[in-house]
XYZ file of C-alpha atoms in Angstrom:
662
model
C -22.054 -158.636 96.586
C -20.072 -160.997 94.357
C -17.461 -162.370 96.937
C -17.259 -165.898 96.294
C -17.678 -168.290 99.107
C -14.096 -169.841 98.625
C -12.684 -166.160 98.699
C -14.686 -165.627 101.682
C -13.551 -168.796 103.568
C -9.831 -167.875 102.459
C -10.605 -164.547 104.091
C -11.809 -166.372 107.394
C -8.590 -167.577 108.232
C -7.863 -164.260 109.198
C -10.290 -163.873 111.501
C -9.920 -167.472 112.767
C -6.633 -166.458 113.584
C -7.167 -163.210 115.296
C -9.995 -164.529 117.175
C -8.060 -167.217 118.805
C -4.834 -165.412 119.220
C -6.518 -162.464 120.907
C -8.515 -164.978 123.445
C -5.238 -167.165 124.051
C -3.736 -163.847 124.979
C -6.719 -162.640 126.859
C -5.477 -159.116 125.398
C -5.616 -157.434 122.028
C -7.619 -156.073 119.142
C -9.919 -158.920 117.077
C -12.002 -156.368 115.537
C -9.778 -154.773 112.971
C -8.482 -158.142 111.275
C -11.774 -159.607 111.001
C -13.550 -156.262 109.405
C -10.532 -156.024 107.099
C -9.688 -159.670 106.438
C -11.660 -159.318 102.544
C -9.572 -156.216 102.258
C -5.943 -158.342 103.072
C -7.239 -161.036 101.148
C -7.525 -159.176 97.816
C -4.514 -156.686 98.314
C -1.927 -159.304 99.386
C -3.065 -162.465 97.594
C -3.233 -160.631 94.358
C -1.456 -157.301 94.065
C 1.165 -157.595 96.841
C 4.324 -157.845 95.219
C 6.769 -159.898 98.007
C 8.974 -162.795 98.581
C 8.139 -164.783 102.220
C 11.655 -166.591 101.497
C 13.653 -163.150 101.463
C 11.417 -160.493 103.259
C 14.366 -157.841 102.658
C 14.195 -158.087 98.878
C 14.854 -154.338 97.661
C 11.870 -153.877 95.399
C 9.168 -155.524 97.246
C 6.363 -153.408 97.732
C 6.038 -152.289 101.090
C 2.876 -152.657 103.651
C 2.456 -150.366 106.409
C -0.409 -151.193 109.252
C -1.158 -147.655 110.055
C -4.153 -148.939 112.625
C -1.243 -151.274 114.435
C -3.677 -152.472 117.239
C -5.094 -154.692 114.397
C -1.485 -156.264 114.638
C -3.190 -160.051 114.334
C -4.016 -159.136 110.910
C -0.837 -158.630 109.573
C 0.923 -161.813 111.792
C -1.889 -163.909 109.918
C -0.936 -162.949 106.876
C 2.670 -162.965 107.193
C 2.260 -166.479 109.190
C -0.108 -167.304 105.756
C 1.655 -166.541 103.115
C 5.326 -167.994 104.093
C 7.246 -165.932 106.069
C 9.401 -167.179 109.096
C 6.550 -166.650 111.358
C 5.144 -170.325 113.157
C 1.643 -170.919 114.342
C 3.379 -171.459 117.331
C 4.767 -167.503 117.219
C 0.822 -166.706 116.726
C -0.181 -168.456 119.754
C 2.943 -166.563 121.619
C 0.738 -163.482 120.348
C 1.621 -160.609 123.294
C 4.127 -162.646 125.397
C 7.276 -161.939 126.338
C 10.338 -162.234 123.822
C 7.894 -163.224 121.153
C 7.770 -162.415 117.453
C 4.351 -161.212 117.547
C 4.258 -158.068 120.105
C 0.725 -156.038 120.977
C 1.713 -154.208 118.061
C 3.912 -154.409 114.860
C 7.587 -154.479 115.687
C 10.347 -153.731 113.870
C 12.940 -156.502 113.817
C 10.792 -159.029 115.827
C 9.116 -160.834 113.005
C 10.126 -161.135 109.135
C 7.843 -158.704 106.719
C 7.452 -156.174 109.399
C 8.556 -152.829 107.975
C 8.106 -150.438 110.308
C 6.869 -150.391 113.979
C 3.222 -149.007 114.511
C 0.667 -148.304 117.194
C 1.021 -144.460 117.767
C -1.899 -143.658 115.732
C -1.422 -141.687 112.155
C 2.228 -142.435 112.234
C 2.113 -145.172 110.010
C 0.228 -143.387 107.407
C 2.950 -140.838 107.653
C 5.887 -143.557 107.506
C 3.991 -144.926 104.033
C 4.379 -141.310 102.761
C 7.919 -141.889 103.516
C 8.017 -145.321 101.660
C 6.594 -143.542 98.735
C 8.721 -140.443 98.830
C 11.909 -142.525 99.089
C 10.844 -144.595 96.366
C 9.805 -141.850 93.846
C 13.169 -140.278 94.437
C 15.124 -143.124 94.429
C 13.541 -144.467 91.211
C 14.475 -140.753 89.475
C 17.798 -141.064 90.370
C 18.359 -144.744 89.524
C 16.007 -145.962 86.878
C 16.691 -145.471 83.073
C 14.805 -145.243 80.022
C 15.087 -148.468 79.260
C 15.740 -150.697 82.402
C 13.463 -149.419 85.920
C 15.154 -151.212 88.872
C 13.244 -149.172 91.489
C 9.780 -150.103 90.910
C 7.518 -150.760 93.587
C 4.000 -149.988 95.419
C 3.374 -148.860 98.876
C 0.083 -150.126 100.625
C -1.328 -148.962 103.536
C -4.146 -149.853 106.209
C -5.464 -147.392 108.492
C -8.345 -146.758 111.039
C -10.217 -143.990 111.960
C -8.061 -143.416 114.669
C -5.298 -142.588 111.939
C -7.062 -139.737 110.191
C -8.419 -138.235 113.634
C -4.394 -137.784 114.914
C -3.112 -134.720 113.127
C -0.273 -136.120 111.697
C -2.199 -137.877 109.185
C -3.105 -134.235 107.949
C 0.486 -133.270 107.432
C 2.021 -136.352 106.000
C -1.132 -136.972 103.453
C -1.443 -133.340 102.973
C 2.530 -133.307 101.376
C 1.708 -136.644 99.685
C -0.808 -135.045 97.498
C 1.539 -131.947 97.138
C 4.384 -134.311 95.933
C 2.354 -136.407 93.491
C 3.193 -140.066 95.351
C 1.208 -141.679 92.924
C 2.601 -145.106 93.840
C 0.898 -144.470 97.164
C -2.396 -146.747 97.962
C -4.080 -146.713 101.173
C -6.898 -148.288 102.349
C -9.302 -146.772 105.072
C -11.301 -149.419 107.007
C -14.073 -146.975 107.257
C -16.339 -148.858 110.455
C -17.388 -146.065 112.301
C -16.337 -147.845 115.410
C -13.808 -146.730 117.823
C -12.771 -147.855 121.802
C -15.437 -145.334 123.230
C -18.220 -146.437 120.702
C -19.362 -145.155 117.536
C -17.557 -142.165 116.157
C -19.973 -140.050 114.398
C -20.209 -138.042 117.386
C -16.524 -136.916 117.473
C -15.344 -138.019 114.108
C -17.697 -136.327 111.313
C -15.604 -135.349 108.773
C -15.998 -135.508 104.787
C -12.945 -138.127 104.502
C -13.388 -138.299 100.791
C -13.467 -134.469 100.428
C -10.750 -133.798 102.499
C -8.009 -136.239 100.721
C -9.292 -134.774 97.272
C -8.462 -131.480 98.220
C -5.014 -132.553 99.222
C -4.742 -134.059 95.729
C -5.371 -137.651 95.914
C -7.411 -139.951 94.133
C -10.024 -141.137 96.295
C -12.618 -144.773 95.744
C -15.113 -145.743 97.769
C -15.904 -149.445 97.760
C -17.477 -152.065 100.229
C -15.434 -153.179 101.752
C -16.424 -156.725 101.825
C -16.842 -157.090 97.689
C -13.784 -158.329 96.516
C -14.716 -157.680 93.269
C -14.953 -154.110 93.607
C -11.600 -153.900 95.719
C -10.133 -155.899 93.138
C -11.207 -152.738 90.471
C -10.490 -150.021 92.744
C -6.795 -151.558 93.611
C -6.220 -151.791 89.791
C -7.832 -148.559 89.317
C -5.366 -146.756 91.989
C -2.208 -148.543 90.367
C -3.233 -146.709 87.255
C -3.023 -143.391 88.642
C 0.488 -142.277 88.549
C 0.451 -138.875 89.425
C -1.620 -138.921 92.427
C -1.610 -141.109 95.718
C -5.167 -142.963 96.249
C -7.227 -143.465 99.368
C -9.573 -146.171 98.941
C -12.589 -145.394 101.524
C -13.879 -149.443 102.470
C -16.961 -149.355 104.392
C -16.501 -152.519 106.726
C -18.196 -153.750 109.680
C -15.763 -154.093 112.403
C -15.259 -157.702 113.683
C -16.928 -159.207 110.322
C -18.920 -162.795 111.630
C -19.494 -162.199 115.492
C -22.976 -162.854 115.591
C -23.550 -160.785 118.929
C -19.979 -157.910 118.720
C -19.696 -157.292 115.048
C -20.252 -153.750 114.447
C -19.638 -153.032 117.844
C -17.089 -151.459 120.153
C -17.562 -154.529 122.026
C -14.799 -155.956 119.670
C -12.698 -153.354 118.968
C -10.026 -153.864 122.006
C -10.934 -157.238 123.948
C -11.391 -160.963 123.192
C -14.602 -162.230 122.002
C -14.919 -164.515 124.648
C -15.075 -168.263 124.229
C -19.071 -168.650 123.801
C -18.835 -166.083 121.266
C -16.007 -167.356 119.488
C -17.858 -170.478 119.051
C -20.792 -169.040 117.738
C -18.467 -167.081 115.376
C -17.170 -170.100 114.065
C -20.663 -171.495 113.199
C -21.453 -168.584 111.724
C -18.332 -168.535 109.230
C -19.062 -172.472 108.543
C -15.387 -172.748 110.469
C -15.216 -176.430 111.341
C -11.628 -176.685 112.620
C -10.419 -175.855 115.983
C -8.347 -172.844 117.668
C -5.289 -172.146 115.724
C -6.258 -175.466 112.987
C -6.276 -173.705 108.940
C -6.711 -176.366 106.300
C -4.077 -177.411 103.718
C -6.032 -175.706 100.750
C -6.640 -172.394 102.799
C -2.510 -172.496 103.230
C -2.177 -173.306 99.640
C -4.495 -170.508 98.792
C -2.269 -168.407 100.718
C 0.910 -169.227 99.964
C 3.170 -166.734 98.260
C 6.768 -168.195 98.362
C 6.703 -169.304 95.028
C 5.298 -165.894 93.015
C 7.262 -164.104 95.452
C 10.583 -166.024 94.531
C 9.555 -165.566 91.050
C 9.225 -161.922 91.339
C 12.386 -161.654 92.739
C 14.066 -164.118 90.272
C 12.654 -161.668 87.391
C 14.014 -158.651 89.192
C 17.589 -159.763 89.341
C 17.507 -160.627 86.008
C 16.650 -156.745 85.345
C 18.800 -155.715 87.491
C 21.716 -157.668 86.023
C 21.147 -156.176 82.587
C 21.233 -152.508 84.444
C 24.383 -153.429 85.940
C 25.819 -154.809 82.653
C 24.371 -151.695 81.047
C 25.262 -148.876 83.926
C 27.836 -150.523 86.367
C 28.584 -147.261 88.052
C 25.130 -147.219 88.973
C 24.324 -150.329 89.996
C 27.131 -150.500 92.642
C 26.108 -147.521 93.862
C 22.145 -148.188 94.166
C 23.999 -151.148 96.082
C 25.678 -149.605 98.214
C 23.362 -147.094 99.377
C 20.379 -149.999 99.973
C 22.906 -151.703 102.182
C 23.539 -148.144 104.193
C 27.337 -148.340 103.581
C 29.195 -145.318 103.107
C 31.724 -144.317 100.295
C 34.811 -145.853 101.421
C 36.586 -142.385 100.822
C 34.306 -140.621 103.086
C 35.857 -141.116 106.758
C 39.381 -140.050 105.368
C 37.609 -136.714 103.299
C 35.480 -135.936 106.965
C 38.770 -135.861 109.179
C 40.176 -133.806 106.129
C 37.383 -130.978 106.310
C 37.392 -131.005 109.967
C 41.618 -130.491 109.890
C 40.313 -127.342 107.521
C 37.668 -126.436 109.949
C 40.113 -126.450 112.830
C 42.450 -124.253 110.595
C 40.214 -122.039 110.026
C 39.321 -120.988 113.566
C 36.276 -119.252 112.784
C 33.774 -117.744 115.269
C 30.460 -118.489 114.049
C 27.067 -119.695 115.298
C 27.227 -123.325 115.485
C 23.933 -123.573 113.428
C 26.010 -121.873 110.357
C 29.232 -124.492 111.038
C 26.457 -127.163 110.995
C 25.539 -125.345 107.248
C 29.182 -125.604 106.683
C 29.553 -129.095 107.336
C 25.981 -130.190 105.214
C 28.168 -127.864 102.630
C 31.244 -130.212 102.655
C 29.419 -133.577 103.188
C 26.374 -133.722 101.183
C 28.113 -133.658 97.868
C 30.334 -136.784 98.682
C 27.216 -138.999 99.818
C 24.412 -138.618 97.529
C 22.026 -140.735 100.031
C 21.706 -137.455 101.990
C 17.961 -135.942 101.784
C 17.363 -133.067 103.382
C 14.645 -130.958 104.826
C 13.525 -128.541 107.176
C 10.174 -127.062 108.401
C 9.837 -124.485 106.608
C 12.668 -122.899 108.666
C 15.484 -123.258 105.958
C 16.784 -119.975 106.175
C 16.660 -120.073 110.274
C 17.975 -123.795 110.461
C 20.872 -123.109 107.580
C 19.915 -126.356 106.237
C 19.921 -125.668 102.335
C 23.411 -125.934 100.442
C 24.391 -125.398 97.231
C 23.339 -128.430 94.873
C 20.285 -129.026 97.295
C 17.071 -129.434 94.689
C 13.784 -129.668 95.887
C 12.112 -132.811 95.179
C 8.657 -131.128 94.542
C 10.481 -129.195 91.088
C 12.856 -132.287 90.474
C 11.948 -135.780 91.639
C 15.675 -136.952 91.639
C 16.304 -134.399 94.127
C 17.984 -134.208 97.556
C 16.066 -132.027 99.883
C 12.197 -131.777 100.952
C 10.188 -128.660 101.863
C 8.090 -129.898 104.298
C 6.285 -126.806 105.259
C 5.398 -126.440 109.035
C 4.891 -130.065 109.162
C 7.400 -130.692 112.318
C 5.220 -134.069 113.388
C 4.611 -134.899 110.100
C 8.183 -134.328 108.372
C 10.293 -136.362 111.094
C 7.414 -139.655 110.729
C 8.253 -139.505 106.904
C 12.099 -139.486 107.454
C 11.487 -142.373 109.560
C 9.776 -144.111 106.195
C 12.556 -142.898 104.144
C 15.277 -144.108 106.513
C 13.085 -147.485 106.905
C 13.274 -147.867 103.081
C 17.010 -147.760 102.558
C 18.756 -145.970 100.045
C 18.855 -142.806 101.773
C 20.189 -140.743 105.094
C 17.268 -138.139 105.870
C 17.503 -135.295 108.254
C 15.305 -133.268 109.073
C 15.230 -129.613 110.899
C 13.390 -127.115 113.020
C 13.984 -124.807 116.014
C 14.707 -126.901 119.110
C 11.513 -125.826 120.848
C 9.509 -127.081 117.922
C 10.744 -130.662 118.524
C 7.571 -130.863 121.019
C 5.615 -131.244 117.824
C 7.409 -134.122 116.783
C 8.295 -135.715 119.910
C 6.838 -139.253 119.322
C 8.075 -139.469 116.037
C 11.357 -138.211 117.776
C 10.887 -141.378 120.025
C 10.312 -143.718 117.182
C 13.061 -142.931 115.039
C 15.298 -144.393 118.410
C 13.027 -146.981 119.215
C 13.311 -148.473 115.591
C 17.559 -147.375 115.864
C 17.080 -145.342 111.988
C 19.480 -143.423 111.155
C 17.729 -140.245 111.017
C 19.539 -137.027 111.808
C 17.217 -134.367 113.829
C 19.001 -130.999 113.746
C 17.740 -128.633 115.668
C 18.744 -124.680 116.023
C 17.895 -122.061 118.473
C 18.665 -123.672 121.312
C 18.629 -121.904 124.123
C 17.527 -118.604 126.144
C 20.525 -117.497 123.770
C 17.882 -116.833 120.790
C 16.761 -113.592 122.789
C 13.512 -111.763 122.043
C 11.340 -114.295 120.519
C 10.499 -115.314 124.225
C 9.899 -117.695 126.477
C 7.069 -119.467 123.572
C 10.264 -120.219 121.622
C 12.981 -120.726 123.997
C 13.953 -124.647 125.089
C 14.382 -125.111 128.799
C 13.446 -128.839 129.353
C 13.769 -130.064 125.677
C 17.397 -131.478 125.434
C 16.904 -132.866 128.529
C 14.073 -135.172 127.289
C 16.157 -135.566 124.259
C 19.385 -137.009 126.614
C 16.847 -138.894 128.219
C 15.355 -140.942 125.019
C 16.763 -144.812 124.747
C 19.143 -145.235 121.325
C 19.186 -141.482 120.949
C 22.377 -139.305 120.189
C 22.436 -135.745 121.161
C 25.166 -133.670 120.459
C 25.522 -129.848 121.612
C 28.661 -128.217 119.998
C 30.033 -125.733 121.056
C 32.276 -124.255 118.038
C 33.068 -125.162 114.161
C 35.171 -128.405 115.407
C 32.984 -130.012 117.459
C 29.817 -129.134 115.145
C 31.460 -130.415 112.192
C 32.670 -133.676 114.410
C 28.821 -134.078 115.185
C 27.727 -134.368 111.809
C 30.392 -136.785 111.090
C 29.045 -138.673 114.064
C 25.792 -138.796 113.001
C 26.268 -139.623 109.303
C 28.832 -142.810 110.379
C 26.331 -144.036 113.422
C 23.925 -146.690 111.877
C 22.397 -148.154 114.916
C 19.873 -145.146 116.088
C 19.191 -141.314 115.363
C 21.063 -138.401 116.487
C 19.929 -134.996 117.331
C 22.457 -131.998 116.387
C 21.742 -129.162 118.634
C 22.995 -125.892 117.202
C 23.156 -122.162 118.606
C 21.531 -119.485 117.089
C 24.370 -116.538 118.206
C 28.271 -116.776 117.235
C 30.228 -118.959 119.348
C 33.867 -118.326 120.199
C 36.271 -120.736 118.445
C 38.051 -123.203 120.851
C 41.884 -123.903 120.542
C 42.408 -127.379 120.792
C 45.473 -130.129 120.240
C 44.900 -133.058 117.698
C 44.476 -135.696 120.598
C 41.693 -133.713 121.948
C 40.194 -133.069 118.446
C 40.402 -136.830 118.231
C 38.885 -137.093 121.867
C 35.549 -134.629 120.721
C 34.241 -138.073 119.187
C 34.329 -139.510 122.589
C 31.431 -137.050 122.978
C 32.892 -135.738 126.294
C 36.506 -134.407 127.052
C 38.976 -132.188 128.576
C 39.665 -129.428 126.872
C 41.249 -126.823 129.210
C 43.530 -128.447 131.805
C 44.214 -127.604 135.275
C 47.150 -124.726 136.469
C 48.750 -126.580 139.510
C 46.862 -129.212 141.406
C 43.395 -130.297 140.247
C 40.737 -129.353 142.531
C 37.372 -128.960 140.370
C 35.751 -129.798 137.415
C 33.857 -127.416 135.134
C 31.648 -129.256 132.619
C 29.725 -127.396 129.876
C 28.451 -127.704 126.248
C 27.126 -125.611 123.688
C 27.148 -121.885 124.069
C 28.161 -122.342 127.693
C 31.945 -123.873 127.165
C 32.865 -120.444 126.283
C 32.079 -119.123 129.730
C 33.303 -121.958 131.507
C 36.542 -121.132 129.550
C 35.938 -117.542 130.832
C 35.577 -118.775 134.373
C 38.576 -120.744 134.134
C 40.729 -117.901 133.277
C 40.146 -116.702 136.884
C 40.664 -119.710 138.676
C 43.328 -122.156 139.337
C 43.420 -125.909 140.018
C 40.365 -126.658 137.700
C 39.906 -128.291 134.486
C 37.424 -127.713 131.748
C 35.636 -130.822 130.514
C 33.413 -130.289 127.039
C 30.678 -132.774 126.854
C 28.706 -132.142 123.611
C 27.209 -135.751 123.737
C 26.558 -136.926 126.896
C 25.441 -140.566 125.642
C 29.134 -141.245 123.581
C 30.650 -140.494 126.751
C 29.405 -143.040 128.773
C 29.904 -145.495 126.426
C 33.664 -144.726 126.753
C 35.693 -147.492 128.684
C 35.677 -146.599 132.530
C 39.557 -146.039 132.188
C 38.886 -143.125 129.906
C 35.962 -141.355 131.519
C 37.835 -141.595 134.961
C 40.753 -139.846 133.354
C 38.566 -136.899 132.114
C 36.167 -136.566 135.407
C 38.273 -138.348 137.999
C 36.040 -139.950 141.378
C 38.047 -138.440 143.828
C 37.356 -135.196 142.471
C 34.106 -133.984 144.045
C 33.746 -130.400 143.559
C 32.131 -130.186 139.967
C 30.204 -127.245 138.343
C 28.256 -127.996 134.859
C 27.092 -125.125 133.405
C 24.104 -125.296 130.572
C 21.828 -122.941 129.246
C 18.951 -125.650 129.710
C 17.245 -127.182 132.535
C 19.307 -128.090 135.464
C 18.392 -131.160 136.643
C 20.353 -133.681 134.025
C 23.656 -132.813 134.949
C 23.256 -134.130 138.541
C 24.530 -137.319 137.193
C 27.677 -135.947 136.576
C 28.641 -133.471 139.856
C 26.691 -135.680 142.443
C 25.233 -134.038 145.337
C 28.182 -132.238 146.140
C 28.356 -130.580 142.907
C 26.640 -127.369 141.540
C 24.500 -126.789 138.636
C 23.927 -123.812 136.715
C 21.284 -123.464 134.138
C 17.480 -123.068 134.054
C 14.843 -123.814 136.283
C 12.195 -121.857 134.884
C 11.120 -120.597 131.404
C 12.681 -117.766 129.904
C 11.861 -114.174 128.812
C 12.185 -111.834 126.141
C 15.141 -109.609 125.979
C 18.459 -109.585 124.093
C 20.341 -112.729 124.858
C 23.263 -110.897 126.784
C 20.544 -109.419 129.057
C 19.029 -113.114 129.499
C 22.052 -114.735 130.691
C 22.970 -112.022 133.316
C 19.135 -112.077 134.218
C 19.307 -116.180 134.859
C 22.359 -115.932 136.465
C 24.401 -117.695 133.646
C 27.546 -116.109 133.647
C 31.441 -116.458 133.855
C 31.017 -115.107 137.603
C 28.720 -117.269 138.370
C 30.586 -120.593 137.275
C 33.935 -118.639 139.571
C 31.217 -118.315 142.592
C 30.182 -121.803 142.541
C 33.858 -123.174 142.497
C 34.855 -121.150 144.780
C 32.274 -122.348 147.341
C 32.549 -126.084 146.848
C 36.535 -125.677 146.775
C 36.292 -123.562 149.975
């Protein structure tokens, strides 16, 4: 081992900050930060191109801590290199409203690129960062000037590699040749339950070689070896690189290093004292010597790097002004100034056509209309493009054209969604991903993460109910819509026809504060006639589609394919209005006056109808109302037979209205 003593002392700053913060919180994971400190020292001080004084600098390298339980590693790095994260913030580790929560959370501390913690998703996000960098570079870089040119570095552990999402994402990363992705595997052989060899005996090197990665194996405590490996990784432009780093978890702790004891628990005051002695660290808790701070400080270097890039971008803007303006717009997350007017014009065309088609086809038509207006769209589907209808004329796969706008994700629902989160986080793109609604279940945790991080990711789900028919209950969603609607920060749209479908797309594209789920039918749905005012009200999430004849006695609420059933029932009833509610989340955001105008509180006779689980709708119909929908799984049969069998019919709606108004 050739690590100089002074370099080890610099790395030891991470070790002592990690064990001190975890001890003060009486909670956390000191082992990974202590074991990975030497890797972090080399990567962050010598290779990571970043600017602590401007954490959002566009061309910064991205860093992802996929093994997010080791969060004190990242917090220590941010503090030591000069980000606005004080020693007091480190002392508040895991405390309410601190900048240093238990796992890295986007938006809490500067320099955190993504929320990590659910293992495996961090490396999938990193694949998304690298994909975005490669695609954006291909779209904007010129032969003489490169303005998009950075690496994505990711730390990950055994747990990340055990989670299946890492297989999905890393397999695709190799196929796409994401050469600027460099991952460091903390191969310490320990997880919460102990030595992993009893439950994780994969040949990780061969696994990643099979994916098409470059693999380098090093001693994770040998700075010279780590340095050489990183140089080699940067030089390989056609393949991502995995650096397998053999490390000792909790390095420095005389009695707990190399054991699960230090994985997820404080070392204890006595062991910390012994560790300080073993490390030769004489300073007290949370005390870092000035010379160590100076060795870590990256502010001057980062400021110079950004200044050099600013000069490059100025030259780019002078020679390619249109491209420079477009890149700035996209990185800012702004839509083109004319987009809203163009979208409204398209919606008017859709209304004039009055087509009866499946809403999945209406969705494809909307993509076809909007994608040429928004070059930032980066679409994709989990091997179902022909069923999800996510391709459009002009779509080009990034696998054949790096400057393309479509990703064939293969059968990788979870990986696809987590990658899309990384694409959105990188900036410059609005990603959408697609699969059958039923298989949202594979991606569920990544959908939650896009909502948790409030990212503009569009989740397209087709084949939305028992209406898909003969494929049977394995493919027929029942509880999924309620699950999506119960997700904070997520808007869930289930449109009933072409107009609502196009408006749902407009809403998703213009919504910058979080993700959107768009749920579309396989079967054709009849067009519903509306006034101009009603079209304007669709964006409010719920509106009166059919006004009552005479005195209002009851309200029917419906979404998607069941709106037509509600309208059929309406034709047989007096004193009833039909409310279409394609997006309940948007409806409840409206002011009280609007909500009262649509759903008058005095009218307690309400019937909701949706071919999904009934439980969601009680909040709108109350205990005096009725809900017609699903309480069991489906069956394999033609759609018409299934609706009849499960009692989701116009006749059932009529009977329910009559019962509660009798």
